[in-house]
Coordinates of C-alpha atoms in Angstrom, one line a residue:
M10 CA 0.0 0.0 0.0
A11 CA 1.3 3.5 -0.8
L12 CA 0.2 5.1 2.5
N13 CA 1.9 2.6 4.8
W14 CA 5.2 4.4 4.6
L15 CA 3.5 7.6 5.9
C16 CA 2.2 5.8 9.0
Q17 CA 5.5 4.0 9.7
S18 CA 7.7 7.1 9.7
P19 CA 6.3 9.4 12.4
R20 CA 9.6 11.4 12.5
R21 CA 9.2 12.6 9.0
W22 CA 5.6 13.9 9.3
G23 CA 5.8 15.4 12.9
G24 CA 4.2 12.5 14.8
V25 CA 1.1 12.0 12.6
T26 CA 0.2 8.4 12.4
D27 CA -2.9 8.5 10.3
G28 CA -2.2 9.0 6.6
L29 CA -5.6 10.4 5.9
N30 CA -5.1 13.4 8.2
V31 CA -1.9 14.1 6.3
L32 CA -3.8 14.4 3.1
G33 CA -6.3 16.9 4.6
Q34 CA -9.3 14.6 4.6
I35 CA -11.0 15.3 7.9
R36 CA -14.7 14.5 8.4
T37 CA -16.7 17.4 9.8
A38 CA -20.3 17.8 10.7
T39 CA -22.5 18.4 7.7
K40 CA -25.6 19.4 9.6
R41 CA -25.7 22.5 11.7
A42 CA -26.1 21.9 15.4
G43 CA -29.5 22.7 16.9
G44 CA -29.5 25.6 19.4
T45 CA -31.5 25.8 22.7
I46 CA -34.4 28.1 23.4
K47 CA -35.0 29.8 26.6
N48 CA -38.8 30.1 26.9
H49 CA -40.5 27.4 24.9
G50 CA -44.2 26.9 24.8
G51 CA -44.4 23.9 27.2
T52 CA -47.4 21.6 27.4
A53 CA -51.0 22.3 28.1
G54 CA -52.3 21.9 31.6
K55 CA -54.2 18.8 32.6
R56 CA -57.2 20.5 34.1
L57 CA -56.8 18.9 37.5
G58 CA -58.4 20.1 40.7
L59 CA -61.8 20.5 42.3
K60 CA -64.7 20.5 39.8
K61 CA -67.5 20.7 42.5
F62 CA -67.2 22.6 45.7
S63 CA -68.8 22.2 49.2
D64 CA -72.6 22.4 49.3
E65 CA -72.8 22.1 45.6
F66 CA -75.5 19.6 44.3
V67 CA -74.2 16.8 42.1
S68 CA -76.0 14.0 40.2
P69 CA -74.7 10.4 39.8
G70 CA -71.7 10.2 37.6
S71 CA -70.6 13.9 38.1
I72 CA -66.9 14.4 38.5
I73 CA -66.0 16.0 41.8
V74 CA -62.2 16.0 41.8
R75 CA -59.6 15.3 39.1
Q76 CA -56.3 14.4 40.7
R77 CA -53.0 12.6 40.3
G78 CA -52.6 10.2 43.3
T79 CA -55.0 10.3 46.3
K80 CA -54.9 13.8 47.6
F81 CA -58.6 13.3 48.4
H82 CA -60.1 9.9 49.2
A83 CA -63.5 8.6 48.3
G84 CA -66.0 9.0 51.2
Q85 CA -69.8 8.3 51.5
H86 CA -71.5 7.8 48.1
V87 CA -68.3 8.7 46.1
L88 CA -66.3 6.3 43.9
M89 CA -62.8 6.5 42.6
G90 CA -61.8 5.9 39.0
R91 CA -58.6 4.2 37.8
D92 CA -57.0 7.6 37.3
H93 CA -57.9 8.6 40.9
T94 CA -60.8 10.7 39.7
L95 CA -63.6 11.0 42.3
Y96 CA -67.1 10.9 41.1
A97 CA -70.6 10.8 42.6
N98 CA -72.4 7.5 43.0
A99 CA -75.7 9.1 44.1
P100 CA -77.3 12.5 44.0
G101 CA -76.6 14.8 46.9
Y102 CA -74.5 17.7 48.2
V103 CA -70.7 17.6 48.3
R104 CA -69.0 17.6 51.7
F105 CA -65.3 17.7 52.5
Y106 CA -64.0 16.3 55.8
V107 CA -60.8 15.0 57.5
Q108 CA -60.5 11.8 59.5
S109 CA -57.5 10.9 61.7
H110 CA -56.0 7.5 61.3
G111 CA -53.4 7.3 64.1
R112 CA -50.5 9.5 63.4
F113 CA -51.8 10.7 60.0
S114 CA -55.1 12.1 58.7
R115 CA -56.8 11.8 55.3
K116 CA -59.0 14.2 53.4
Y117 CA -62.3 12.7 52.2
V118 CA -65.0 13.8 49.8
G119 CA -68.5 12.6 50.5
L120 CA -72.1 13.2 49.6
V121 CA -75.1 14.0 51.9
L122 CA -78.8 14.0 51.1
N123 CA -79.6 17.2 52.9
R124 CA -77.6 20.4 52.8
G125 CA -77.3 20.7 56.6
E126 CA -75.8 17.2 57.2
R127 CA -72.2 16.7 58.4
L128 CA -69.7 14.0 57.6
P129 CA -68.5 11.6 58.7
R130 CA -71.9 10.2 59.6
D131 CA -72.3 8.0 62.7
E132 CA -74.3 5.2 61.2
A133 CA -74.5 3.3 64.5
A134 CA -76.4 6.2 66.1
H135 CA -78.3 7.7 63.1
G136 CA -78.7 4.7 60.9
R137 CA -77.9 4.4 57.2
S138 CA -78.1 7.7 55.2
R139 CA -80.0 6.1 52.3
Y140 CA -81.7 2.9 51.7
F141 CA -81.5 2.8 47.9
G142 CA -84.9 1.2 47.5
L143 CA -84.5 -1.3 50.3
V144 CA -87.5 -2.0 52.5
E145 CA -87.3 -1.7 56.3
L146 CA -88.5 -5.1 57.6
N147 CA -88.4 -4.2 61.3
G148 CA -90.5 -1.0 61.1
V149 CA -94.2 -0.5 60.9
P150 CA -95.5 -0.2 57.4
D151 CA -97.2 3.1 56.4
P152 CA -101.0 2.8 55.8

């Protein structure tokens, strides 16, 4: 090969061992490098947060809270979707309340039938809040 003698005699060419560099063939970038921008547009918001507030009437299926994770937990007559969305299971008025569980406390969202009711409801003292079409067997039937 004709270029082998260039690579074998580093004294003659000032220590260059690659014959291609001697001939001036150096590969450079052919595409201009992309710059950075300071204030780009970003992404749109996900519209999370409270959709219904306290004492607001909701119908079944109404979304009450859109959230990531469980900032609020499902209380009375409220269900949680797979993306942690809380929605109403029955018609009623929205109530927010806090319950302590030992060293920590949780925020709950529940529904009440009447506007003046408070949560959490003591079902042992006051009974169930709704019967959902069930018939009371121990009571006296109405004439």
